[in-house]
GROMACS .gro file of C-alpha atoms in nm:
model
  214
    1MET     CA    1   0.369   2.024   7.014
    2VAL     CA    2   0.363   1.727   7.248
    3LYS     CA    3   0.665   1.511   7.317
    4GLN     CA    4   0.724   1.197   7.111
    5LEU     CA    5   0.629   0.893   7.321
    6ASP     CA    6   0.887   0.631   7.410
    7TYR     CA    7   0.905   0.279   7.266
    8LYS     CA    8   0.745   0.104   7.564
    9THR     CA    9   0.441   0.332   7.565
   10ILE     CA   10   0.390   0.311   7.189
   11ARG     CA   11   0.416  -0.066   7.204
   12GLU     CA   12   0.146  -0.077   7.474
   13ILE     CA   13  -0.081   0.151   7.268
   14PHE     CA   14  -0.063  -0.072   6.961
   15THR     CA   15  -0.092  -0.387   7.169
   16ARG     CA   16  -0.427  -0.254   7.291
   17PHE     CA   17  -0.536  -0.164   6.937
   18GLN     CA   18  -0.443  -0.513   6.820
   19GLU     CA   19  -0.629  -0.680   7.106
   20ALA     CA   20  -0.940  -0.476   7.029
   21GLU     CA   21  -0.928  -0.543   6.652
   22ALA     CA   22  -0.661  -0.778   6.524
   23GLU     CA   23  -0.731  -0.728   6.153
   24PRO     CA   24  -0.850  -0.370   6.092
   25LYS     CA   25  -0.986  -0.306   5.744
   26GLY     CA   26  -1.007   0.000   5.524
   27GLU     CA   27  -1.362   0.119   5.469
   28LEU     CA   28  -1.347   0.190   5.093
   29ASP     CA   29  -1.523  -0.075   4.885
   30HIS     CA   30  -1.321  -0.220   4.597
   31VAL     CA   31  -1.288  -0.543   4.400
   32ASN     CA   32  -0.932  -0.522   4.267
   33ALA     CA   33  -0.623  -0.299   4.269
   34TYR     CA   34  -0.765  -0.071   3.999
   35THR     CA   35  -1.094  -0.003   4.177
   36LEU     CA   36  -0.898   0.060   4.497
   37VAL     CA   37  -0.688   0.325   4.320
   38VAL     CA   38  -1.004   0.488   4.185
   39ALA     CA   39  -1.185   0.474   4.519
   40VAL     CA   40  -0.894   0.628   4.711
   41ALA     CA   41  -0.851   0.900   4.448
   42LEU     CA   42  -1.221   0.982   4.473
   43SER     CA   43  -1.207   0.993   4.854
   44ALA     CA   44  -1.003   1.316   4.869
   45GLN     CA   45  -1.215   1.570   5.058
   46ALA     CA   46  -1.500   1.319   5.071
   47THR     CA   47  -1.618   1.053   5.314
   48ASP     CA   48  -1.562   0.683   5.254
   49LYS     CA   49  -1.936   0.623   5.287
   50GLY     CA   50  -2.008   0.882   5.021
   51VAL     CA   51  -1.754   0.728   4.786
   52ASN     CA   52  -1.895   0.379   4.844
   53ARG     CA   53  -2.245   0.498   4.756
   54ALA     CA   54  -2.117   0.652   4.434
   55THR     CA   55  -1.905   0.353   4.328
   56ALA     CA   56  -2.151   0.075   4.415
   57GLU     CA   57  -2.298   0.074   4.064
   58LEU     CA   58  -1.991   0.218   3.891
   59PHE     CA   59  -1.765  -0.073   3.978
   60LYS     CA   60  -2.021  -0.323   3.849
   61ILE     CA   61  -1.971  -0.188   3.497
   62ALA     CA   62  -1.622  -0.032   3.507
   63ASP     CA   63  -1.382  -0.238   3.716
   64THR     CA   64  -1.085  -0.219   3.477
   65PRO     CA   65  -0.906   0.075   3.311
   66GLN     CA   66  -1.033  -0.030   2.966
   67LYS     CA   67  -1.394  -0.052   3.081
   68MET     CA   68  -1.361   0.292   3.244
   69LEU     CA   69  -1.235   0.439   2.916
   70GLU     CA   70  -1.526   0.277   2.733
   71LEU     CA   71  -1.768   0.424   2.988
   72GLY     CA   72  -1.629   0.771   2.922
   73GLU     CA   73  -1.594   1.087   3.127
   74GLU     CA   74  -1.954   1.208   3.100
   75GLN     CA   75  -2.103   0.878   3.213
   76LEU     CA   76  -1.844   0.858   3.491
   77ILE     CA   77  -1.955   1.202   3.609
   78GLU     CA   78  -2.314   1.078   3.633
   79HIS     CA   79  -2.199   0.810   3.879
   80ILE     CA   80  -1.978   1.030   4.098
   81LYS     CA   81  -2.152   1.370   4.089
   82THR     CA   82  -2.249   1.339   4.456
   83ILE     CA   83  -1.879   1.352   4.547
   84GLY     CA   84  -1.695   1.680   4.597
   85LEU     CA   85  -1.475   1.800   4.307
   86TYR     CA   86  -1.633   1.532   4.089
   87ARG     CA   87  -1.554   1.694   3.753
   88ASN     CA   88  -1.182   1.719   3.820
   89LYS     CA   89  -1.178   1.371   3.973
   90ALA     CA   90  -1.353   1.228   3.666
   91LYS     CA   91  -1.090   1.383   3.438
   92ASN     CA   92  -0.813   1.231   3.649
   93VAL     CA   93  -0.974   0.886   3.656
   94ILE     CA   94  -1.002   0.884   3.278
   95LYS     CA   95  -0.643   1.008   3.239
   96LEU     CA   96  -0.497   0.754   3.482
   97SER     CA   97  -0.700   0.477   3.317
   98LYS     CA   98  -0.553   0.564   2.977
   99ILE     CA   99  -0.200   0.564   3.121
  100LEU     CA  100  -0.260   0.224   3.282
  101VAL     CA  101  -0.382   0.084   2.949
  102ASP     CA  102  -0.110   0.245   2.738
  103ASP     CA  103   0.192   0.211   2.966
  104TYR     CA  104   0.117  -0.075   3.207
  105GLY     CA  105  -0.089  -0.320   3.005
  106GLY     CA  106  -0.400  -0.239   3.207
  107GLU     CA  107  -0.236  -0.343   3.534
  108VAL     CA  108  -0.179  -0.124   3.840
  109PRO     CA  109   0.194  -0.084   3.911
  110ASN     CA  110   0.313  -0.162   4.262
  111SER     CA  111   0.588   0.094   4.311
  112ARG     CA  112   0.522   0.419   4.494
  113ALA     CA  113   0.689   0.629   4.222
  114ALA     CA  114   0.482   0.471   3.945
  115LEU     CA  115   0.160   0.514   4.139
  116GLU     CA  116   0.239   0.876   4.225
  117SER     CA  117   0.297   0.950   3.856
  118LEU     CA  118  -0.072   0.881   3.784
  119PRO     CA  119  -0.305   1.185   3.763
  120GLY     CA  120  -0.490   1.243   4.090
  121VAL     CA  121  -0.274   0.994   4.281
  122GLY     CA  122  -0.053   1.147   4.549
  123ARG     CA  123   0.170   0.995   4.813
  124LYS     CA  124  -0.122   0.919   5.045
  125THR     CA  125  -0.318   0.733   4.776
  126ALA     CA  126  -0.009   0.540   4.669
  127ASN     CA  127   0.060   0.435   5.028
  128VAL     CA  128  -0.300   0.322   5.081
  129VAL     CA  129  -0.290   0.107   4.768
  130LEU     CA  130   0.049  -0.044   4.853
  131ASN     CA  131  -0.073  -0.126   5.204
  132MET     CA  132  -0.423  -0.252   5.133
  133TRP     CA  133  -0.360  -0.444   4.812
  134TRP     CA  134   0.001  -0.556   4.834
  135HIS     CA  135   0.026  -0.567   5.214
  136TYR     CA  136   0.332  -0.346   5.220
  137PRO     CA  137   0.372  -0.161   5.554
  138SER     CA  138   0.340   0.185   5.401
  139GLN     CA  139   0.188   0.462   5.611
  140ALA     CA  140  -0.083   0.674   5.450
  141VAL     CA  141  -0.114   0.985   5.666
  142ASP     CA  142  -0.453   1.155   5.646
  143THR     CA  143  -0.608   1.418   5.875
  144HIS     CA  144  -0.715   1.154   6.129
  145ILE     CA  145  -0.364   1.007   6.162
  146PHE     CA  146  -0.203   1.351   6.167
  147ARG     CA  147  -0.435   1.459   6.448
  148PHE     CA  148  -0.403   1.143   6.656
  149GLY     CA  149  -0.028   1.114   6.603
  150ASN     CA  150   0.038   1.466   6.724
  151ARG     CA  151  -0.222   1.471   7.001
  152SER     CA  152  -0.113   1.142   7.154
  153GLY     CA  153   0.260   1.160   7.096
  154VAL     CA  154   0.258   0.838   6.892
  155ALA     CA  155   0.390   1.011   6.579
  156VAL     CA  156   0.483   1.376   6.616
  157GLY     CA  157   0.550   1.594   6.312
  158LYS     CA  158   0.478   1.934   6.163
  159ASP     CA  159   0.354   1.795   5.830
  160VAL     CA  160   0.226   1.467   5.687
  161VAL     CA  161   0.566   1.356   5.561
  162ALA     CA  162   0.719   1.414   5.905
  163VAL     CA  163   0.438   1.215   6.068
  164GLU     CA  164   0.483   0.936   5.813
  165ARG     CA  165   0.852   0.924   5.899
  166ALA     CA  166   0.774   0.928   6.272
  167ILE     CA  167   0.543   0.628   6.230
  168GLU     CA  168   0.810   0.438   6.039
  169ASP     CA  169   1.075   0.531   6.295
  170HIS     CA  170   0.886   0.474   6.620
  171ILE     CA  171   0.616   0.210   6.574
  172PRO     CA  172   0.744  -0.145   6.625
  173VAL     CA  173   0.762  -0.334   6.295
  174ASP     CA  174   0.525  -0.610   6.408
  175PHE     CA  175   0.249  -0.348   6.417
  176SER     CA  176   0.350  -0.157   6.105
  177LEU     CA  177   0.127  -0.335   5.853
  178HIS     CA  178  -0.196  -0.236   6.030
  179ALA     CA  179  -0.070   0.079   6.205
  180HIS     CA  180  -0.228   0.331   5.971
  181HIS     CA  181  -0.566   0.155   5.980
  182TRP     CA  182  -0.572   0.144   6.359
  183MET     CA  183  -0.487   0.515   6.373
  184ILE     CA  184  -0.735   0.616   6.101
  185LEU     CA  185  -1.020   0.430   6.269
  186HIS     CA  186  -0.925   0.563   6.612
  187GLY     CA  187  -0.908   0.918   6.478
  188ARG     CA  188  -1.232   0.883   6.283
  189TYR     CA  189  -1.445   0.737   6.563
  190THR     CA  190  -1.277   0.816   6.896
  191CYS     CA  191  -1.007   1.084   6.870
  192THR     CA  192  -1.232   1.312   6.668
  193ALA     CA  193  -1.146   1.670   6.576
  194ARG     CA  194  -1.431   1.813   6.780
  195LYS     CA  195  -1.532   1.667   7.113
  196PRO     CA  196  -1.295   1.368   7.119
  197LYS     CA  197  -1.443   1.070   7.302
  198CYS     CA  198  -1.166   1.048   7.560
  199ALA     CA  199  -1.382   0.864   7.815
  200ALA     CA  200  -1.417   0.576   7.570
  201CYS     CA  201  -1.054   0.581   7.453
  202LEU     CA  202  -0.852   0.260   7.486
  203VAL     CA  203  -0.528   0.450   7.536
  204ARG     CA  204  -0.639   0.754   7.735
  205ASP     CA  205  -0.400   0.683   8.023
  206LEU     CA  206  -0.105   0.673   7.781
  207CYS     CA  207  -0.200   0.968   7.561
  208MET     CA  208  -0.014   1.301   7.586
  209PHE     CA  209  -0.315   1.514   7.479
  210GLU     CA  210  -0.334   1.795   7.733
  211ASP     CA  211  -0.702   1.869   7.676
  212LYS     CA  212  -0.833   1.520   7.747
  213ASN     CA  213  -1.193   1.564   7.851
  214LEU     CA  214  -1.329   1.398   8.159
   0.00000   0.00000   0.00000
């Protein structure tokens, strides 16, 4: 495991990310907090592009928990059957929609504990929703962030919770709102799992990754 980078280096890394893209955006299409919850829940073990293709028509007819319940599980499956684990995901979407209608008046709660109590919504999904919809500086650690954080030394940890804590502890607060988006996008398009594009990396000179390719 690489060494955790110091404050000055981390600040320079995120300064460069900010200069390159001041307002990074998540790539899941949504129209409100509810469709964001559904989209993120569907994205587990699936690509954002694949989820967007599946939800393009779905969200036109089912953009609230009540409308999703009226659509029903079988019709929902028809919309999302191109996504991995679609049957289980459909069950969870219907279950969480019923809970939102019954317990929250059809509104999406904005506490992490309440979000995590919904079927199919884990800590990562809750953090994404809190960050993207309510602009809370929560850190949703996925495989891209975990890989980049540990490779670079920006956020070192043995599991996703440890990396989340490392981000909160080490990244300056003025970068914290967009930190997870910068890292996700960097991990998805530059610091890839196979054949990372080190030659095109904005922070190559600051990165602790020992196998940086030339």
